[in-house]
Short mmCIF file of C-alpha atoms in Angstrom, two decimals:
data_model
loop_
_atom_site.label_atom_id
_atom_site.label_comp_id
_atom_site.label_asym_id
_atom_site.label_seq_id
_atom_site.Cartn_x
_atom_site.Cartn_y
_atom_site.Cartn_z
CA MET A 1 76.72 104.20 84.40
CA ASN A 2 79.74 106.36 84.60
CA GLY A 3 79.50 106.38 88.41
CA LEU A 4 79.25 102.57 88.71
CA ARG A 5 82.17 101.93 86.24
CA SER A 6 84.28 104.37 88.33
CA ILE A 7 83.66 102.47 91.58
CA LEU A 8 84.45 99.28 89.85
CA PHE A 9 87.72 100.66 88.50
CA LEU A 10 88.71 101.92 92.00
CA LEU A 11 88.07 98.53 93.76
CA LEU A 12 90.12 96.73 91.08
CA GLN A 13 92.86 99.25 90.95
CA THR A 14 93.17 99.14 94.89
CA LEU A 15 93.10 95.44 94.88
CA LEU A 16 95.78 95.38 92.09
CA THR A 17 98.03 98.05 93.92
CA LEU A 18 98.32 95.95 97.15
CA PRO A 19 100.43 92.93 95.88
CA TYR A 20 102.43 95.16 93.53
CA GLY A 21 103.32 97.46 96.66
CA LEU A 22 104.78 94.23 98.43
CA LEU A 23 106.44 93.27 95.22
CA GLY A 24 108.13 96.57 95.44
CA LEU A 25 109.56 95.72 98.49
CA LEU A 26 110.45 92.44 97.83
CA THR A 27 112.54 93.44 94.81
CA PHE A 28 114.18 96.61 96.35
CA SER A 29 117.72 94.87 96.07
CA PHE A 30 117.06 94.32 92.21
CA PRO A 31 118.93 96.65 89.45
CA ARG A 32 116.81 99.64 88.93
CA LEU A 33 115.80 98.83 85.48
CA THR A 34 114.91 95.61 86.24
CA ARG A 35 112.68 96.52 89.12
CA TYR A 36 111.07 99.20 86.90
CA ARG A 37 110.18 96.52 84.26
CA LEU A 38 108.59 94.35 86.86
CA ILE A 39 106.63 97.16 88.50
CA ARG A 40 105.67 98.49 85.11
CA THR A 41 103.31 95.42 84.58
CA TRP A 42 100.94 97.22 87.15
CA SER A 43 100.48 100.06 84.70
CA THR A 44 99.90 97.42 81.91
CA VAL A 45 97.00 95.87 83.70
CA VAL A 46 95.57 99.15 84.94
CA MET A 47 95.61 100.90 81.40
CA ALA A 48 93.63 97.77 80.17
CA LEU A 49 91.13 98.28 83.11
CA THR A 50 90.93 101.93 81.93
CA GLY A 51 89.54 100.85 78.47
CA TRP A 52 87.50 97.83 79.58
CA VAL A 53 85.78 99.44 82.61
CA LEU A 54 85.94 103.16 82.14
CA GLY A 55 85.66 103.26 78.25
CA ILE A 56 88.61 105.55 78.16
CA ARG A 57 90.85 104.91 75.30
CA TYR A 58 93.88 107.02 73.87
CA ARG A 59 95.99 107.82 70.77
CA VAL A 60 99.43 109.20 70.59
CA GLU A 61 100.52 111.48 67.76
CA GLY A 62 104.29 112.36 67.45
CA LEU A 63 105.83 109.02 68.37
CA GLU A 64 108.14 109.56 65.44
CA ASN A 65 109.70 112.59 67.41
CA LEU A 66 110.83 110.18 69.95
CA PRO A 67 114.85 109.65 69.78
CA LEU A 68 114.86 105.90 69.41
CA ARG A 69 116.87 103.55 67.48
CA ALA A 70 115.31 101.36 64.83
CA ASP A 71 114.88 98.34 67.22
CA GLY A 72 113.04 100.90 69.80
CA ILE A 73 115.95 101.30 72.31
CA PRO A 74 116.62 104.83 73.38
CA ALA A 75 119.15 106.68 71.11
CA GLU A 76 119.90 109.02 74.03
CA PRO A 77 118.43 110.15 77.31
CA VAL A 78 116.11 113.10 77.43
CA VAL A 79 113.88 115.06 79.77
CA ILE A 80 110.21 115.11 79.07
CA LEU A 81 108.33 118.21 79.96
CA SER A 82 104.54 117.33 79.98
CA LYS A 83 101.30 118.81 80.83
CA HIS A 84 99.80 117.62 83.92
CA GLN A 85 95.91 117.35 84.22
CA SER A 86 95.28 113.95 86.11
CA ALA A 87 96.70 110.89 87.42
CA TRP A 88 96.04 109.26 84.07
CA GLU A 89 99.29 110.43 82.45
CA THR A 90 101.38 108.99 85.25
CA ILE A 91 100.09 105.69 84.33
CA ALA A 92 99.87 105.90 80.52
CA PHE A 93 103.28 107.18 80.00
CA GLN A 94 104.59 104.08 81.38
CA GLN A 95 103.49 102.46 78.45
CA ILE A 96 103.92 105.16 75.69
CA PHE A 97 107.58 105.97 76.81
CA PRO A 98 111.04 104.03 77.47
CA PRO A 99 111.65 103.48 81.28
CA LEU A 100 110.76 106.66 83.10
CA SER A 101 111.64 108.33 86.39
CA PHE A 102 108.99 110.94 87.42
CA VAL A 103 109.87 113.93 89.45
CA LEU A 104 107.46 113.94 92.47
CA LYS A 105 107.16 115.07 96.12
CA ARG A 106 108.83 112.66 98.31
CA GLU A 107 105.74 112.38 100.66
CA LEU A 108 104.16 110.13 98.29
CA LEU A 109 106.78 107.44 99.01
CA ARG A 110 105.56 107.16 102.56
CA ILE A 111 102.05 106.03 101.46
CA PRO A 112 101.65 102.31 102.53
CA PHE A 113 101.56 99.83 99.45
CA PHE A 114 101.17 102.50 96.90
CA GLY A 115 104.31 104.38 98.13
CA TRP A 116 106.35 101.25 98.15
CA GLY A 117 105.40 100.32 94.62
CA LEU A 118 106.11 104.07 93.62
CA ALA A 119 109.64 103.79 95.20
CA ALA A 120 110.24 100.65 92.88
CA PHE A 121 110.22 102.96 90.00
CA SER A 122 113.19 104.84 91.11
CA PRO A 123 111.57 108.39 91.00
CA VAL A 124 113.35 111.90 91.55
CA ALA A 125 111.66 112.30 94.91
CA ILE A 126 112.21 115.92 96.11
CA ASN A 127 111.28 118.26 99.03
CA ARG A 128 109.34 120.80 97.36
CA GLY A 129 109.08 123.01 100.21
CA ALA A 130 113.08 123.35 100.22
CA GLY A 131 113.33 126.28 97.87
CA ARG A 132 116.85 126.28 95.98
CA GLU A 133 117.68 123.02 97.91
CA ALA A 134 114.66 121.38 95.99
CA LEU A 135 116.30 122.37 92.72
CA LYS A 136 119.42 120.87 93.78
CA GLN A 137 117.90 117.49 94.53
CA LEU A 138 116.10 117.65 91.23
CA VAL A 139 119.62 118.08 89.36
CA GLU A 140 121.33 115.54 91.22
CA GLN A 141 119.01 112.72 91.31
CA GLY A 142 117.83 113.69 87.72
CA GLN A 143 121.36 113.23 86.47
CA ALA A 144 121.82 109.95 88.16
CA ARG A 145 118.57 108.49 86.76
CA LEU A 146 119.60 109.75 83.26
CA ALA A 147 122.91 108.24 83.61
CA ALA A 148 121.09 104.87 84.72
CA GLY A 149 119.21 104.94 81.48
CA PHE A 150 115.97 106.62 82.51
CA TRP A 151 114.09 109.28 80.92
CA VAL A 152 113.18 111.87 83.46
CA VAL A 153 109.45 113.14 83.56
CA VAL A 154 108.92 116.74 84.91
CA PHE A 155 105.72 118.46 84.93
CA PRO A 156 106.67 122.16 85.02
CA GLU A 157 103.46 123.61 86.32
CA GLY A 158 104.14 121.47 89.44
CA THR A 159 100.55 120.54 89.94
CA ARG A 160 97.66 119.13 88.05
CA ILE A 161 95.89 121.81 85.84
CA ALA A 162 92.13 121.71 84.98
CA PRO A 163 91.34 121.60 81.16
CA GLY A 164 91.36 125.08 79.64
CA GLU A 165 93.46 126.70 82.27
CA ARG A 166 97.04 127.35 82.43
CA GLY A 167 99.71 127.17 85.36
CA ASN A 168 102.99 128.96 85.88
CA TYR A 169 105.94 127.15 83.97
CA GLN A 170 108.75 126.38 86.58
CA VAL A 171 112.27 126.22 85.27
CA GLY A 172 113.39 123.08 86.89
CA GLY A 173 113.04 120.49 84.34
CA ALA A 174 114.82 122.72 81.54
CA TRP A 175 117.44 123.48 84.15
CA LEU A 176 118.18 119.74 84.64
CA ALA A 177 118.12 119.21 81.00
CA CYS A 178 120.82 121.88 80.41
CA LYS A 179 123.08 120.60 83.39
CA ALA A 180 122.84 117.32 82.09
CA GLY A 181 123.32 118.46 78.29
CA VAL A 182 120.23 116.18 77.03
CA PRO A 183 117.43 117.05 74.72
CA VAL A 184 113.90 118.21 76.25
CA VAL A 185 110.84 116.47 74.64
CA PRO A 186 107.57 118.55 75.13
CA VAL A 187 104.45 116.59 75.50
CA ALA A 188 100.68 117.95 75.40
CA HIS A 189 97.58 115.87 76.24
CA ASN A 190 93.82 116.36 77.24
CA ALA A 191 93.49 113.43 79.79
CA GLY A 192 91.57 115.95 82.13
CA GLU A 193 88.84 115.65 79.90
CA CYS A 194 88.01 112.20 80.80
CA TRP A 195 89.73 111.95 84.18
CA LYS A 196 89.40 115.07 86.28
CA LYS A 197 91.81 116.06 89.22
CA ASN A 198 90.27 114.26 92.40
CA ALA A 199 87.25 113.36 90.80
CA LEU A 200 85.85 109.78 91.57
CA VAL A 201 83.85 109.67 88.50
CA LYS A 202 85.58 109.54 85.08
CA GLN A 203 84.19 110.05 81.61
CA ALA A 204 84.49 107.59 78.77
CA GLY A 205 86.09 109.02 75.70
CA GLU A 206 89.38 109.28 73.71
CA ILE A 207 92.49 111.10 75.13
CA THR A 208 95.13 112.51 72.76
CA VAL A 209 98.64 112.54 73.54
CA ARG A 210 100.85 114.59 71.28
CA ILE A 211 104.67 114.64 71.38
CA GLY A 212 106.64 117.48 70.10
CA ALA A 213 110.13 117.29 68.48
CA PRO A 214 113.13 117.21 70.60
CA ILE A 215 114.55 120.55 71.76
CA ALA A 216 118.43 120.74 72.10
CA THR A 217 119.39 122.31 75.22
CA ILE A 218 123.44 122.38 74.66
CA GLY A 219 124.51 126.16 74.85
CA ARG A 220 121.28 127.46 75.70
CA LYS A 221 119.86 128.95 78.97
CA PRO A 222 117.03 126.96 80.86
CA ALA A 223 114.70 129.98 80.96
CA GLU A 224 115.01 130.03 77.01
CA ILE A 225 114.17 126.30 76.94
CA ASN A 226 111.16 126.60 79.46
CA ALA A 227 109.78 129.52 77.40
CA GLU A 228 109.94 127.57 74.04
CA VAL A 229 108.48 124.51 75.82
CA GLU A 230 105.65 126.49 77.34
CA ALA A 231 104.56 128.03 73.97
CA TRP A 232 104.74 124.71 72.18
CA ILE A 233 102.65 123.06 74.77
CA GLU A 234 100.13 125.95 75.26
CA ALA A 235 99.69 126.05 71.65
CA GLN A 236 98.89 122.40 71.41
CA MET A 237 96.54 122.81 74.39
CA ALA A 238 94.30 125.42 72.38
CA THR A 239 93.13 122.59 70.24
CA LEU A 240 93.42 119.65 72.96
CA SER A 241 91.52 121.46 75.80
CA PRO A 242 90.38 124.85 74.48
CA PRO A 243 89.98 127.58 77.10
CA ARG A 244 86.76 127.68 78.96
#
């Protein structure tokens, strides 16, 4: 049953992505936030399909930690440093958080239709193989997105990590936050328990997203911030996705 559901979901997601890729091209001259809000409806539909077709639901803990005004408008820009286990969080975060700019490898923008729609989200697209130049791209583009009203999402481990495993936390996201003088919000989740890396078949279940309290960065070193984020995320992962 999970296999049939997963195939149906993939077909529906593909059919939905095609027109949104074209919409991304047609709206490229629109203001960034306007374009984001239009293309974001893609994730709204995909998340609905995730629940209806795949039986994957989620709950969020710690929403009160987000620096938002009473009307839900961001009180200040932040850098989100999150665990990365699957493609699920790149979709769901668009529904959970204010407008986001994801840090990703620029090669993804070259994929027909998918990449066109992805570009409409104003991501921070970097050349990961460029060494220190990649860090410079991250800081320059990241600061521009923060100034434009986006929260920037960085997956510090750099790639998707299987449940129960731990990657190497890179300092780039903390470096950006320190340079921009904005807080860091750590996020842990167990999406990989239902939506495994590169797996066609998804498993029905409930995903937990856990949001930590903002961490101030002014006057602190990026390595210190990065270590604090890693300690918090991995402490949460011990209960969300226990070591195998």
